[in-house]
Amino acid sequence: MNAEAMYAETIMDHYRHPHHYGALPVANAHAHDVNTSCGDEIGIQMEIKDGRIADIRFNGKGCAISQAATSLLTDFVIGKPLDEAARLQKDDVLELLGIELSPMRLKCALLGFKVFKLAAYGYLGSGEYND
Amino acid sequence: MTHHDFPLLQGTINGKKIVYLDSAATTQKPQIVLKGITDFYTTANANVHRGLHTLSARATAQYEAARQKIARFIGANDKEVIFVRNTTEGINLVAHAFAKSRLKKGDIIVSTVMEHHSNIVPWQLIAQETGANLCFIPITEEGLLDMQMAMELLEKKPVLLAITHVSNVLGTINPAKELIRLAHAHGTFVLVDAAQSVPHLPVNVHDLDCDFLAFSGHKMLGPTGIGVLFGKQTLLDRMHPFLGGGDMIKEVHLDKSTWNELPWKFEAGTPDIAGAIGLGIAVDYLMTKGMDNVFRHEQELLAYALQKMKGVKDVIIYGPGDATKRSGVISFNLADIHPHDLTTVMDEEGVMIRSGHHCAQPLMGALGVTATARISISVYTTKEDIDTFITALEKAQKVFRL
Ligand SMILES: Cc1ncc(COP(=O)(O)O)c(C=O)c1O
């Protein structure tokens, strides 16, 4: 995939104007992680009400791919039952992004997803999440 | 200067001519180094210092000849040149075999905020172990060491000053000689991280008067896996070994052992023989060019790149604006574009640049960024490389709709 396609309008839009960016005053599920190979960092907070993701916010620093992927993910999961959203797979996230990625950049795309899973499973109590 | 001597650079990536601008991470290797390593394995391979047969004699002679070349290259004597794996190992050796036994609770180690992690973390570990305090010289707005603060910290008579000669992020050439003189005046020993200086400018340990100096072969046209620690003989003589094992001993009894002479006292186990020989050839190569010429070539390209980059809209350059205060490393950002994204676009054009924190997270903090993009040059870098890089940068502007 060439650079123009990879950095399509939607990706750059989500990068420059991420959705659900910031902090939640009341959050009962949260997680944070860093990609050690590049230093990118994402934190996610959620307010879970009646088993649903009533609200979600993310923050952090990173490349267009990691920020856009997380922004798209928050759009997708907000309002959904937590246990259902927690079962999301990597491929679902990549489909949201809609671009092909090299193995090096896959980590960027999946950082927010990893943090989301950590927060979700942390809340659901299993505490288990395998990368 | 020498682009045609480097086989890898004659190739293509993504159908484009390779433009390699990540030499600060590791350099490419000239054909003669590659050939020298193959020649060693095909004509002289045997273990060193432990056989009386012809091949062992050959291998030992070549290994020790490499040491002599390196010693001459930096103005040391042979006994002061210890082969290690890389800069990181050299620094750790000093931390454990020299600093640890001299430090007690409340003593001070001084470093700077512009260090590579390899010149911070070993000192943190030693400070934790000994109860010593670790202090850092800050940098000025321009990316130079704050000499006023350096002076104030040295007034406290630290045991050790561990300082980089050239910053791998800002390219800043630190006034090492002056700092060493000041430190010695306060009874402070000095370790110089020369990973980014020995490959690019004439360095003479005698002239600098440093106590220790470490560098990596792979950043100076040599192979990976081999590096050098220089230490003053008077200090090395009094130090305990770092690693124990074969080669570093004189006599071993079950209850105690005695140590080999310098430099072997610090070279436990079978060393990277081919690596040392390869590095020796790389040093020959650099000496033939002349380090003054290498420096001049790189300074010209640096000035050219800086001037061209300043002409590109939205480029933010970090580090000294004055090209004479820096070596061939330029960290930058393009508007609000994350350096990883920039690297991806550059890569498509065959231009290899580095992005990230460059193993210098405290410095990123001081610059107020989380990451930068970086180009770095070497003997083989050409003006055309810089031109292709600038064209790729302009393409990135379009891709990111700036
Ligand atoms: C200034 C500086 N110091 C130390 C190092 C560490 O070198 P090595 O990884 O070869 O030990 C580097 C390499 O990036 C460096 O640039």
XYZ file of C-alpha atoms and ligand atoms in Angstrom:
549
model
C 0.000 0.000 0.000
C 1.441 3.393 -0.907
C 1.725 6.316 1.434
C -1.142 8.314 -0.019
C -3.549 5.410 0.518
C -2.185 4.665 3.956
C -2.609 8.217 5.114
C -6.069 8.584 3.613
C -8.250 11.537 4.527
C -10.077 9.616 7.288
C -6.886 8.551 9.025
C -5.444 12.054 8.999
C -8.792 13.405 10.151
C -8.925 11.101 13.136
C -5.290 11.940 13.891
C -5.819 15.692 13.833
C -9.282 15.594 15.432
C -9.480 12.407 17.462
C -12.901 11.376 18.760
C -13.385 10.802 22.507
C -10.024 12.290 23.341
C -9.399 13.428 26.913
C -10.367 12.282 30.398
C -13.571 11.140 32.064
C -14.603 12.657 35.406
C -16.046 9.312 36.452
C -14.372 6.194 35.171
C -14.660 2.698 36.550
C -12.486 0.949 33.988
C -9.114 2.107 32.825
C -5.749 0.989 31.527
C -2.586 2.403 30.086
C 0.278 0.986 28.059
C 3.391 1.969 26.177
C 4.902 0.553 23.024
C 8.472 0.103 24.207
C 9.921 -0.026 20.731
C 8.727 3.454 19.808
C 7.585 5.111 23.028
C 3.979 5.581 21.886
C 1.590 5.648 24.765
C -2.174 5.340 25.179
C -4.494 5.460 28.155
C -8.194 4.566 28.049
C -10.925 5.351 30.562
C -14.455 4.001 30.459
C -17.619 4.489 32.396
C -19.437 1.180 32.547
C -23.132 1.419 33.382
C -25.485 -1.560 33.437
C -22.886 -3.620 31.622
C -22.572 -1.130 28.789
C -19.814 1.249 27.774
C -21.688 4.422 28.647
C -18.709 6.621 27.876
C -15.120 6.269 26.807
C -12.090 8.572 26.497
C -8.538 8.008 25.422
C -5.369 10.018 25.713
C -1.743 9.623 24.852
C 0.840 10.364 22.250
C 1.584 8.522 19.122
C 1.626 8.309 15.371
C -1.326 8.863 13.057
C -1.919 5.134 12.819
C -2.102 4.512 16.571
C -4.176 7.600 17.257
C -6.607 7.060 14.383
C -7.016 3.370 15.207
C -7.875 4.203 18.808
C -10.215 6.997 17.810
C -12.054 4.674 15.406
C -12.200 2.002 18.076
C -13.840 4.332 20.583
C -16.482 5.236 17.992
C -17.136 1.575 17.453
C -17.426 0.394 21.050
C -19.239 3.278 22.717
C -22.748 2.204 23.781
C -21.998 -1.485 23.260
C -22.282 -4.109 26.018
C -18.813 -4.428 27.549
C -18.611 -8.215 27.367
C -19.431 -8.109 23.669
C -16.915 -5.349 22.935
C -14.283 -7.181 24.932
C -14.490 -10.047 22.488
C -13.372 -7.867 19.563
C -10.524 -9.344 17.576
C -7.460 -7.743 16.024
C -8.890 -8.197 12.574
C -12.002 -6.247 13.530
C -9.828 -3.318 14.481
C -7.777 -3.531 11.298
C -11.018 -3.598 9.326
C -12.083 -0.375 11.013
C -8.812 1.185 9.875
C -9.196 -0.167 6.380
C -5.533 -0.024 5.404
C -2.773 -2.563 4.952
C 0.078 -2.354 7.400
C 3.612 -3.671 7.594
C 4.420 -5.817 10.648
C 6.281 -2.871 12.182
C 3.243 -0.635 11.932
C 0.789 -3.289 13.087
C 1.949 -2.657 16.641
C 1.004 1.000 16.253
C -2.446 0.095 14.982
C -3.100 -2.326 17.820
C -1.770 -0.386 20.809
C -5.131 1.262 21.588
C -6.896 -2.070 21.139
C -4.532 -3.713 23.595
C -5.203 -0.989 26.155
C -8.937 -1.268 25.576
C -8.806 -5.018 26.224
C -6.746 -4.455 29.365
C -9.345 -2.016 30.663
C -12.267 -4.224 29.684
C -10.887 -7.417 31.181
C -9.697 -5.519 34.222
C -13.286 -4.468 34.816
C -14.787 -7.821 33.974
C -12.500 -9.269 36.583
C -10.768 -11.995 34.653
C -7.666 -9.855 34.524
C -6.509 -11.955 31.662
C -5.330 -10.542 28.437
C -2.894 -12.085 26.078
C -1.221 -9.920 23.530
C 33.569 10.552 -0.512
C 33.469 6.767 -0.823
C 29.951 5.665 -1.669
C 31.135 3.036 -4.158
C 33.085 1.146 -1.463
C 29.861 0.089 0.246
C 28.093 -2.860 -1.444
C 24.773 -2.505 0.344
C 24.405 1.094 -0.805
C 24.560 0.018 -4.441
C 21.224 -1.799 -4.059
C 17.603 -0.677 -4.235
C 14.602 -0.748 -1.892
C 11.037 -0.389 -3.142
C 12.545 0.019 -6.592
C 14.410 3.117 -5.409
C 18.097 3.729 -4.881
C 18.938 3.217 -1.218
C 19.504 6.440 0.650
C 20.798 5.428 4.050
C 20.574 8.261 6.559
C 20.656 6.256 9.775
C 24.394 5.974 10.298
C 24.207 7.109 13.929
C 22.302 3.897 14.668
C 24.806 1.792 12.772
C 26.906 2.386 9.686
C 27.149 0.341 6.526
C 30.333 -1.656 5.991
C 32.856 -1.230 3.201
C 33.760 -4.185 1.008
C 37.242 -4.482 2.523
C 35.791 -5.039 5.994
C 33.426 -7.718 4.697
C 36.261 -9.342 2.793
C 38.594 -9.139 5.777
C 36.133 -11.027 7.948
C 35.661 -13.731 5.316
C 39.433 -13.930 4.811
C 39.956 -14.460 8.507
C 37.477 -17.316 8.623
C 38.853 -18.874 5.454
C 42.566 -18.610 6.232
C 43.257 -18.007 9.905
C 40.350 -19.087 12.083
C 41.346 -20.541 15.437
C 41.004 -19.482 19.043
C 43.359 -16.788 20.311
C 45.972 -16.982 23.070
C 45.437 -20.657 23.678
C 47.149 -22.729 21.086
C 50.624 -23.239 19.870
C 49.630 -24.306 16.394
C 50.013 -22.177 13.298
C 46.387 -21.163 12.987
C 46.135 -20.047 16.583
C 49.305 -18.032 16.135
C 47.852 -16.421 13.011
C 44.547 -15.619 14.666
C 46.278 -14.204 17.735
C 48.604 -12.079 15.635
C 45.705 -10.623 13.635
C 43.602 -10.028 16.731
C 46.436 -8.231 18.505
C 47.358 -6.292 15.356
C 43.793 -4.966 15.285
C 44.214 -3.785 18.873
C 47.418 -1.968 17.954
C 45.749 -0.173 15.056
C 42.899 0.949 17.261
C 45.319 2.077 19.961
C 47.216 4.173 17.422
C 43.931 5.520 16.033
C 42.915 7.004 19.391
C 46.377 7.763 20.763
C 46.433 5.055 23.435
C 48.894 2.282 24.197
C 47.926 -1.327 23.456
C 47.405 -2.244 27.090
C 44.758 0.439 27.392
C 42.544 -0.892 24.611
C 40.045 -3.439 25.894
C 37.785 -5.229 23.478
C 34.171 -5.301 24.603
C 30.919 -5.874 22.732
C 29.907 -2.240 22.371
C 29.776 1.141 24.087
C 27.146 -0.119 26.494
C 29.358 -2.921 27.751
C 32.324 -0.563 28.055
C 30.315 1.781 30.274
C 29.003 -1.091 32.382
C 32.537 -2.363 32.839
C 33.600 0.994 34.261
C 30.489 1.179 36.430
C 31.148 -2.222 38.010
C 34.915 -2.612 37.998
C 35.827 0.998 38.739
C 33.016 3.126 40.119
C 31.234 0.706 42.428
C 34.121 0.147 44.827
C 34.875 3.881 45.016
C 31.346 5.058 45.717
C 29.754 5.263 49.102
C 26.470 6.670 50.337
C 26.075 10.350 49.535
C 28.820 10.446 46.882
C 27.950 12.064 43.601
C 28.011 10.866 39.995
C 27.407 13.570 37.392
C 26.043 12.972 33.919
C 23.995 15.071 31.481
C 20.391 15.106 30.295
C 21.558 14.540 26.715
C 22.907 11.045 27.344
C 21.964 7.864 25.562
C 20.215 5.453 27.954
C 23.422 3.420 28.008
C 25.155 6.244 29.862
C 22.289 6.749 32.322
C 20.942 3.358 33.322
C 24.267 1.787 34.432
C 24.767 4.779 36.741
C 21.248 4.492 38.122
C 21.935 0.858 38.962
C 25.264 1.671 40.607
C 23.745 4.618 42.481
C 21.009 2.365 43.850
C 23.538 -0.209 44.926
C 25.938 2.196 46.614
C 23.608 4.932 47.859
C 25.362 7.493 45.659
C 23.437 10.379 44.118
C 23.135 10.866 40.405
C 22.989 14.478 39.119
C 22.527 15.731 35.581
C 23.893 18.761 33.767
C 20.969 20.410 31.945
C 21.040 21.812 28.420
C 20.425 25.308 27.136
C 17.616 26.292 24.788
C 20.008 25.768 21.894
C 20.895 22.235 22.930
C 24.333 22.937 24.363
C 25.447 21.833 27.809
C 24.760 24.422 30.462
C 28.382 25.097 31.420
C 27.424 27.234 34.408
C 25.508 24.302 35.888
C 28.307 21.935 34.938
C 30.701 24.066 36.948
C 28.356 24.186 39.939
C 27.938 20.428 39.942
C 31.679 19.847 39.674
C 32.181 22.115 42.702
C 30.525 19.332 44.688
C 33.513 17.124 43.881
C 31.719 14.202 42.299
C 33.526 10.884 42.080
C 32.753 10.523 38.417
C 31.626 12.552 35.424
C 30.046 10.376 32.710
C 29.475 12.413 29.634
C 28.791 12.009 25.947
C 31.280 13.548 23.540
C 28.688 14.007 20.784
C 24.924 13.797 21.273
C 23.261 11.115 19.167
C 20.114 13.263 19.001
C 21.234 16.878 18.749
C 24.636 16.304 17.209
C 26.040 18.712 19.796
C 29.801 18.401 20.131
C 30.463 18.866 23.834
C 33.602 20.658 25.029
C 34.977 17.380 26.370
C 38.533 18.549 26.863
C 37.484 21.570 28.892
C 35.072 19.521 31.001
C 37.726 16.914 31.686
C 40.182 19.598 32.796
C 37.566 21.114 35.110
C 36.609 17.710 36.477
C 40.189 16.715 37.175
C 40.708 19.983 39.009
C 38.031 18.756 41.429
C 39.448 15.250 41.716
C 36.680 13.829 39.535
C 37.302 10.939 37.129
C 35.808 11.192 33.661
C 34.244 8.610 31.372
C 33.547 9.758 27.816
C 30.852 8.089 25.733
C 32.511 8.400 22.341
C 30.010 6.293 20.380
C 29.193 9.282 18.173
C 32.558 11.029 18.159
C 35.250 8.456 17.358
C 33.502 7.538 14.074
C 33.290 11.147 12.919
C 36.083 13.339 14.228
C 39.711 13.003 15.254
C 39.761 11.804 18.875
C 42.951 11.484 20.886
C 42.616 10.136 24.411
C 45.961 11.558 25.403
C 44.981 15.023 24.296
C 41.541 14.748 25.920
C 43.117 13.311 29.074
C 39.951 11.300 29.746
C 40.150 8.436 32.226
C 37.845 6.141 30.255
C 36.384 6.315 26.781
C 34.002 3.861 25.134
C 32.862 3.378 21.547
C 31.216 0.820 19.251
C 32.759 -0.730 16.156
C 29.455 -1.003 14.319
C 29.013 2.781 14.267
C 32.383 3.262 12.559
C 32.176 0.960 9.528
C 33.095 -2.128 11.552
C 30.966 -5.175 12.329
C 28.455 -5.503 15.155
C 29.529 -7.280 18.327
C 32.806 -5.483 18.846
C 33.522 -2.298 20.744
C 36.334 -0.690 22.647
C 36.889 0.579 26.134
C 39.922 2.758 26.630
C 41.103 3.193 30.205
C 44.221 4.851 31.581
C 46.704 2.134 32.393
C 47.283 3.385 35.923
C 43.570 2.998 36.644
C 43.077 -0.305 34.833
C 46.024 -1.766 36.698
C 44.382 -1.106 40.037
C 40.916 -2.276 39.036
C 39.375 -5.644 39.699
C 38.226 -7.704 36.731
C 34.667 -7.233 35.436
C 33.889 -10.741 34.171
C 35.670 -13.891 35.274
C 36.591 -16.833 33.112
C 39.122 -18.005 30.592
C 41.778 -15.699 29.145
C 41.541 -13.141 31.925
C 43.498 -15.248 34.437
C 47.141 -15.895 35.094
C 46.768 -18.833 37.451
C 43.683 -20.512 38.781
C 43.561 -22.477 42.025
C 40.424 -23.809 43.539
C 40.499 -21.259 46.324
C 41.762 -18.224 44.401
C 43.104 -16.979 41.110
C 45.447 -14.309 39.869
C 44.723 -12.011 36.985
C 46.236 -11.792 33.580
C 48.041 -8.636 32.489
C 46.367 -5.747 30.747
C 44.398 -5.665 28.576
C 43.466 -9.363 28.821
C 42.506 -9.035 32.480
C 39.287 -7.514 31.183
C 38.667 -9.896 28.292
C 37.076 -13.008 29.763
C 36.133 -15.820 27.428
C 36.650 -16.165 23.701
C 36.400 -12.671 22.252
C 34.828 -11.610 18.963
C 38.023 -12.324 17.043
C 36.657 -11.741 13.561
C 34.873 -8.635 14.831
C 38.078 -7.157 16.210
C 39.887 -7.881 12.961
C 37.031 -6.343 10.983
C 37.157 -3.261 13.178
C 40.904 -3.034 12.641
C 40.297 -2.928 8.897
C 37.602 -0.288 9.327
C 40.122 1.782 11.282
C 42.681 1.340 8.475
C 40.036 2.556 6.065
C 39.257 5.639 8.151
C 42.951 6.384 8.727
C 43.609 6.205 4.998
C 40.859 8.768 4.427
C 42.121 10.783 7.364
C 39.741 11.725 10.168
C 40.220 15.412 9.392
C 38.894 14.754 5.899
C 36.068 12.585 7.209
C 35.067 15.387 9.569
C 35.290 18.013 6.832
C 33.207 15.916 4.434
C 30.518 15.362 7.035
C 30.522 19.019 8.100
C 29.968 20.102 4.511
C 27.022 17.754 4.122
C 25.639 18.746 7.495
C 25.714 22.432 6.575
C 24.142 21.611 3.214
C 21.374 19.516 4.799
C 20.643 22.120 7.475
C 20.372 24.866 4.897
C 18.101 22.792 2.631
C 15.897 21.691 5.523
C 15.442 25.244 6.715
C 13.943 25.941 3.298
C 11.205 23.329 3.786
C 8.044 24.751 5.321
C 7.012 23.413 8.751
C 10.326 21.702 9.492
C 11.390 22.124 13.116
C 15.095 21.442 13.703
C 16.445 20.633 17.172
C 19.929 21.317 18.441
C 22.530 24.013 17.790
C 21.708 26.324 14.909
C 25.424 26.852 14.404
C 26.613 23.963 12.223
C 30.152 24.193 13.594
C 28.902 23.213 17.060
C 27.444 19.945 15.871
C 28.334 16.779 14.082
C 26.395 15.049 11.295
C 23.192 14.339 13.167
C 19.983 16.312 12.641
C 16.851 15.679 14.664
C 13.704 17.317 13.377
C 9.956 17.172 13.120
C 7.593 18.071 10.306
C 4.665 20.142 11.624
C 2.297 17.959 13.665
C 3.300 14.765 11.885
C 4.497 12.002 14.110
C 8.023 10.906 13.146
C 6.916 7.296 12.670
C 4.499 8.354 9.999
C 7.185 10.441 8.384
C 9.553 7.462 8.422
C 6.976 5.310 6.673
C 6.587 7.818 3.851
C 10.356 8.262 3.546
C 10.872 4.511 3.472
C 8.636 4.270 0.443
C 11.042 6.608 -1.330
C 14.011 4.425 -0.372
C 15.126 6.939 2.257
C 16.031 5.294 5.588
C 15.683 7.674 8.494
C 15.265 7.012 12.190
C 12.336 8.032 14.337
C 11.516 7.694 17.989
C 13.178 8.679 21.225
C 16.643 7.523 20.074
C 17.291 5.890 23.457
C 17.351 9.355 24.995
C 13.989 9.760 26.704
C 15.198 12.303 29.283
C 16.450 14.480 26.436
C 13.104 14.163 24.640
C 11.538 15.448 27.850
C 13.942 18.402 27.934
C 13.049 19.212 24.321
C 9.349 18.930 25.142
C 8.652 16.218 22.554
C 8.027 12.494 22.751
C 9.889 11.657 19.583
C 11.795 13.151 16.694
C 12.815 12.102 13.225
C 16.566 11.985 12.669
C 18.975 11.874 9.790
C 22.620 11.084 10.373
C 25.500 10.958 7.963
C 28.747 9.128 7.488
C 31.729 8.982 5.132
C 29.657 7.497 2.318
C 26.801 9.994 2.433
C 26.501 12.108 -0.700
C 24.927 15.399 -1.654
C 22.489 13.438 -3.810
C 21.404 11.526 -0.701
C 20.487 14.824 0.932
C 18.692 16.004 -2.207
C 16.646 12.788 -2.372
C 15.822 13.177 1.300
C 14.603 16.742 0.757
C 12.432 15.624 -2.176
C 10.968 12.867 0.014
C 10.303 15.425 2.748
C 8.410 17.549 0.264
C 6.444 14.514 -0.795
C 5.559 13.875 2.850
C 4.134 17.357 3.068
C 1.715 16.473 0.292
C 0.810 13.087 1.759
C -0.002 14.702 5.094
C -1.796 17.605 3.449
C 0.305 20.275 5.108
C 25.874 8.408 22.196
C 25.650 6.930 22.245
N 26.055 6.244 23.306
C 25.890 4.918 23.389
C 25.293 4.204 22.395
C 25.129 2.731 22.575
O 25.845 2.026 21.639
P 25.756 0.448 21.595
O 24.312 0.123 21.423
O 26.574 0.084 20.417
O 26.299 -0.047 22.879
C 24.846 4.878 21.268
C 24.177 4.127 20.184
O 23.121 4.464 19.707
C 25.025 6.266 21.186
O 24.605 6.949 20.130
